[in-house]
């Protein structure tokens, strides 16, 4: 057992403080993208001095909170079955991924204010790669159109998800209908020209 002042104990304390700050930042910014560092520090149970000892700026706090949210989201998306019929796989991805976008919309708004666009794209690289792989397979199997760039198709899907979040915030869409709306619209956009558009749904 190390003493209270041992390097190992100090390191453990620092890691606990960092985890508490990042967790509090994700919670506070997820509710209010303009939440102050003082609010985040209070929610984490630490002082501003401790917060600044680990994070040099608000941007660093936002970056850490966004990274945490995306890591947690990837854990959820890793469990989604993206095999089999590409259209059904896309529907399953949307069903699982849409709530993550909805939950993180305020946090994303904070990130868009604090972080460069390139950094936000970097943070979203893993979720984007997952969809790019699915779209590429769907194109190879003839389920998805091949006349548009894959990156564009992935951006269209994510834009639909973010637009749905805005529609919910505006009171024009309810959360329980969002996944079906996104799926129906994405399938219509992804279906090869001249082919009948499949119905929406989870595809299970």
CSV table of C-alpha atoms in Angstrom, one decimal:
chain,number,residue,atom,x,y,z
A,1,UNK,CA,0.0,0.0,0.0
A,2,UNK,CA,1.4,3.4,-0.9
A,3,UNK,CA,1.3,6.5,1.2
A,4,UNK,CA,-1.1,9.3,0.5
A,5,UNK,CA,1.8,11.2,-1.0
A,6,UNK,CA,3.2,8.4,-3.1
A,7,UNK,CA,3.4,8.9,-6.9
A,8,UNK,CA,1.0,6.0,-7.5
A,9,UNK,CA,-1.6,7.5,-5.1
A,10,UNK,CA,-1.2,10.9,-6.7
A,11,UNK,CA,-1.6,9.4,-10.1
A,12,UNK,CA,-4.7,7.5,-9.1
A,13,UNK,CA,-6.2,10.7,-7.6
A,14,UNK,CA,-5.5,12.6,-10.8
A,15,UNK,CA,-7.1,9.9,-12.9
A,16,UNK,CA,-10.2,10.0,-10.7
A,17,UNK,CA,-10.4,13.8,-11.1
A,18,UNK,CA,-10.0,13.6,-14.8
A,19,UNK,CA,-12.7,11.0,-15.2
A,20,UNK,CA,-15.0,13.0,-12.9
A,21,UNK,CA,-14.4,16.2,-15.0
A,22,UNK,CA,-14.9,14.5,-18.3
A,23,UNK,CA,-18.1,12.7,-17.1
A,24,UNK,CA,-19.4,16.0,-15.7
A,25,UNK,CA,-18.6,17.9,-18.9
A,26,UNK,CA,-20.5,15.3,-21.0
A,27,UNK,CA,-23.5,15.6,-18.7
A,28,UNK,CA,-23.4,19.4,-18.4
A,29,UNK,CA,-22.7,20.2,-22.1
A,30,UNK,CA,-25.2,17.5,-23.1
A,31,UNK,CA,-27.9,19.6,-21.4
A,32,UNK,CA,-26.5,23.0,-22.2
A,33,UNK,CA,-23.8,23.6,-24.8
A,34,UNK,CA,-22.9,26.9,-23.1
A,35,UNK,CA,-22.3,25.4,-19.7
A,36,UNK,CA,-19.4,27.1,-18.0
A,37,UNK,CA,-16.2,25.5,-16.7
A,38,UNK,CA,-17.3,26.6,-13.2
A,39,UNK,CA,-20.5,24.6,-13.6
A,40,UNK,CA,-18.6,21.6,-14.9
A,41,UNK,CA,-16.1,21.8,-12.0
A,42,UNK,CA,-18.9,21.9,-9.5
A,43,UNK,CA,-20.7,19.0,-11.1
A,44,UNK,CA,-17.4,17.0,-11.0
A,45,UNK,CA,-16.9,17.9,-7.3
A,46,UNK,CA,-13.5,19.6,-8.0
A,47,UNK,CA,-12.3,23.2,-7.9
A,48,UNK,CA,-11.4,25.3,-11.0
A,49,UNK,CA,-7.7,25.0,-10.0
A,50,UNK,CA,-8.0,21.2,-10.2
A,51,UNK,CA,-9.8,21.4,-13.5
A,52,UNK,CA,-7.2,23.7,-15.0
A,53,UNK,CA,-4.4,21.4,-13.7
A,54,UNK,CA,-5.7,18.8,-16.1
A,55,UNK,CA,-7.2,20.8,-18.9
A,56,UNK,CA,-5.7,24.0,-20.2
A,57,UNK,CA,-8.8,25.4,-21.9
A,58,UNK,CA,-12.5,25.0,-22.4
A,59,UNK,CA,-11.7,23.5,-25.8
A,60,UNK,CA,-9.7,20.7,-24.2
A,61,UNK,CA,-12.6,19.9,-21.9
A,62,UNK,CA,-15.1,19.8,-24.8
A,63,UNK,CA,-12.7,17.6,-26.8
A,64,UNK,CA,-12.4,15.1,-24.0
A,65,UNK,CA,-16.2,15.0,-23.4
A,66,UNK,CA,-16.9,14.5,-27.1
A,67,UNK,CA,-14.2,11.8,-27.3
A,68,UNK,CA,-15.9,10.0,-24.4
A,69,UNK,CA,-19.3,10.2,-25.9
A,70,UNK,CA,-18.1,8.8,-29.2
A,71,UNK,CA,-16.2,6.0,-27.5
A,72,UNK,CA,-19.4,5.1,-25.6
A,73,UNK,CA,-21.3,5.3,-28.9
A,74,UNK,CA,-18.8,3.0,-30.6
A,75,UNK,CA,-19.3,0.4,-27.8
A,76,UNK,CA,-23.1,0.4,-28.7
A,77,UNK,CA,-22.5,0.3,-32.5
A,78,UNK,CA,-20.0,-2.5,-32.1
A,79,UNK,CA,-22.9,-4.7,-31.1
A,80,UNK,CA,-25.0,-4.0,-34.2
A,81,UNK,CA,-25.2,-6.7,-36.7
A,82,UNK,CA,-24.2,-5.2,-40.1
A,83,UNK,CA,-24.0,-8.5,-42.0
A,84,UNK,CA,-26.6,-9.8,-44.4
A,85,UNK,CA,-28.9,-7.7,-46.5
A,86,UNK,CA,-27.3,-4.2,-46.7
A,87,UNK,CA,-30.6,-2.4,-46.6
A,88,UNK,CA,-31.7,-4.3,-43.5
A,89,UNK,CA,-28.2,-3.7,-42.0
A,90,UNK,CA,-28.5,0.0,-42.7
A,91,UNK,CA,-31.9,0.1,-40.9
A,92,UNK,CA,-30.4,-1.7,-37.9
A,93,UNK,CA,-27.5,0.8,-37.8
A,94,UNK,CA,-29.9,3.7,-37.9
A,95,UNK,CA,-32.1,2.2,-35.2
A,96,UNK,CA,-29.1,1.9,-32.9
A,97,UNK,CA,-27.2,5.0,-33.9
A,98,UNK,CA,-30.0,7.5,-34.1
A,99,UNK,CA,-30.5,7.7,-30.3
A,100,UNK,CA,-26.8,8.4,-29.9
A,101,UNK,CA,-27.0,11.4,-32.2
A,102,UNK,CA,-30.1,12.6,-30.5
A,103,UNK,CA,-28.5,12.4,-27.0
A,104,UNK,CA,-25.3,14.1,-28.1
A,105,UNK,CA,-26.8,17.0,-30.1
A,106,UNK,CA,-26.1,19.6,-27.5
A,107,UNK,CA,-22.6,18.3,-26.9
A,108,UNK,CA,-22.0,18.4,-30.6
A,109,UNK,CA,-23.1,22.0,-30.6
A,110,UNK,CA,-20.6,22.8,-28.0
A,111,UNK,CA,-17.9,21.0,-30.0
A,112,UNK,CA,-18.8,22.9,-33.1
A,113,UNK,CA,-18.2,26.2,-31.2
A,114,UNK,CA,-14.9,25.2,-29.6
A,115,UNK,CA,-13.2,22.7,-32.0
A,116,UNK,CA,-12.0,23.0,-35.6
A,117,UNK,CA,-14.1,21.2,-38.2
A,118,UNK,CA,-11.1,18.9,-38.9
A,119,UNK,CA,-11.0,17.7,-35.3
A,120,UNK,CA,-14.7,17.0,-35.3
A,121,UNK,CA,-14.3,14.9,-38.5
A,122,UNK,CA,-11.4,13.1,-36.8
A,123,UNK,CA,-13.4,12.3,-33.8
A,124,UNK,CA,-16.2,10.9,-36.0
A,125,UNK,CA,-13.8,8.9,-38.1
A,126,UNK,CA,-14.6,5.5,-36.5
A,127,UNK,CA,-18.5,5.8,-36.9
A,128,UNK,CA,-18.0,7.1,-40.4
A,129,UNK,CA,-15.7,4.2,-41.4
A,130,UNK,CA,-18.3,1.7,-40.1
A,131,UNK,CA,-21.0,3.2,-42.4
A,132,UNK,CA,-18.5,3.6,-45.3
A,133,UNK,CA,-17.8,-0.1,-45.1
A,134,UNK,CA,-21.5,-1.0,-45.1
A,135,UNK,CA,-22.2,1.4,-48.1
A,136,UNK,CA,-19.3,-0.1,-50.1
A,137,UNK,CA,-20.6,-3.6,-49.5
A,138,UNK,CA,-24.1,-2.5,-50.5
A,139,UNK,CA,-22.9,-1.0,-53.7
A,140,UNK,CA,-20.9,-4.1,-54.5
A,141,UNK,CA,-24.0,-6.2,-54.0
A,142,UNK,CA,-26.2,-3.9,-56.1
A,143,UNK,CA,-28.4,-2.8,-53.1
A,144,UNK,CA,-27.1,0.8,-53.0
A,145,UNK,CA,-26.5,3.2,-55.8
A,146,UNK,CA,-22.9,3.5,-57.2
A,147,UNK,CA,-23.3,6.8,-59.0
A,148,UNK,CA,-22.5,9.0,-56.0
A,149,UNK,CA,-19.3,9.0,-53.8
A,150,UNK,CA,-19.4,6.9,-50.7
A,151,UNK,CA,-18.3,9.8,-48.5
A,152,UNK,CA,-21.2,11.9,-49.8
A,153,UNK,CA,-23.7,9.1,-49.0
A,154,UNK,CA,-22.4,8.7,-45.5
A,155,UNK,CA,-22.6,12.5,-45.0
A,156,UNK,CA,-26.2,12.4,-46.2
A,157,UNK,CA,-27.1,9.8,-43.6
A,158,UNK,CA,-25.5,11.7,-40.8
A,159,UNK,CA,-27.1,14.9,-42.0
A,160,UNK,CA,-30.5,13.2,-41.8
A,161,UNK,CA,-29.8,12.1,-38.3
A,162,UNK,CA,-28.8,15.6,-37.2
A,163,UNK,CA,-31.8,17.1,-39.1
A,164,UNK,CA,-34.1,14.8,-37.2
A,165,UNK,CA,-32.7,16.0,-33.9
A,166,UNK,CA,-33.4,19.6,-35.0
A,167,UNK,CA,-37.0,18.6,-36.0
A,168,UNK,CA,-37.5,17.1,-32.6
A,169,UNK,CA,-36.2,20.2,-30.8
A,170,UNK,CA,-38.6,22.3,-33.0
A,171,UNK,CA,-41.5,20.1,-32.0
A,172,UNK,CA,-42.2,18.8,-35.6
A,173,UNK,CA,-41.1,15.2,-35.0
A,174,UNK,CA,-41.2,12.8,-32.1
A,175,UNK,CA,-38.4,10.6,-31.0
A,176,UNK,CA,-40.4,7.4,-31.5
A,177,UNK,CA,-40.9,8.2,-35.2
A,178,UNK,CA,-37.4,9.5,-35.9
A,179,UNK,CA,-35.7,6.1,-36.8
A,180,UNK,CA,-38.4,5.1,-39.2
A,181,UNK,CA,-38.3,8.5,-40.9
A,182,UNK,CA,-34.5,8.5,-41.2
A,183,UNK,CA,-34.5,4.9,-42.5
A,184,UNK,CA,-37.2,5.5,-45.1
A,185,UNK,CA,-35.4,8.7,-46.3
A,186,UNK,CA,-31.9,7.1,-46.4
A,187,UNK,CA,-33.1,4.0,-48.2
A,188,UNK,CA,-34.8,6.2,-50.8
A,189,UNK,CA,-31.6,8.2,-51.2
A,190,UNK,CA,-29.4,5.0,-51.4
A,191,UNK,CA,-31.5,2.9,-53.7
A,192,UNK,CA,-30.1,2.7,-57.3
A,193,UNK,CA,-32.0,4.9,-59.8
A,194,UNK,CA,-34.9,3.0,-61.4
A,195,UNK,CA,-35.1,0.4,-58.6
A,196,UNK,CA,-38.2,0.2,-56.3
A,197,UNK,CA,-37.5,1.7,-52.9
A,198,UNK,CA,-37.9,-0.8,-50.1
A,199,UNK,CA,-40.1,-0.1,-47.1
A,200,UNK,CA,-38.5,1.2,-43.8
A,201,UNK,CA,-38.3,-0.7,-40.6
A,202,UNK,CA,-35.7,-2.5,-38.5
A,203,UNK,CA,-35.2,-5.3,-41.0
A,204,UNK,CA,-35.1,-7.8,-38.2
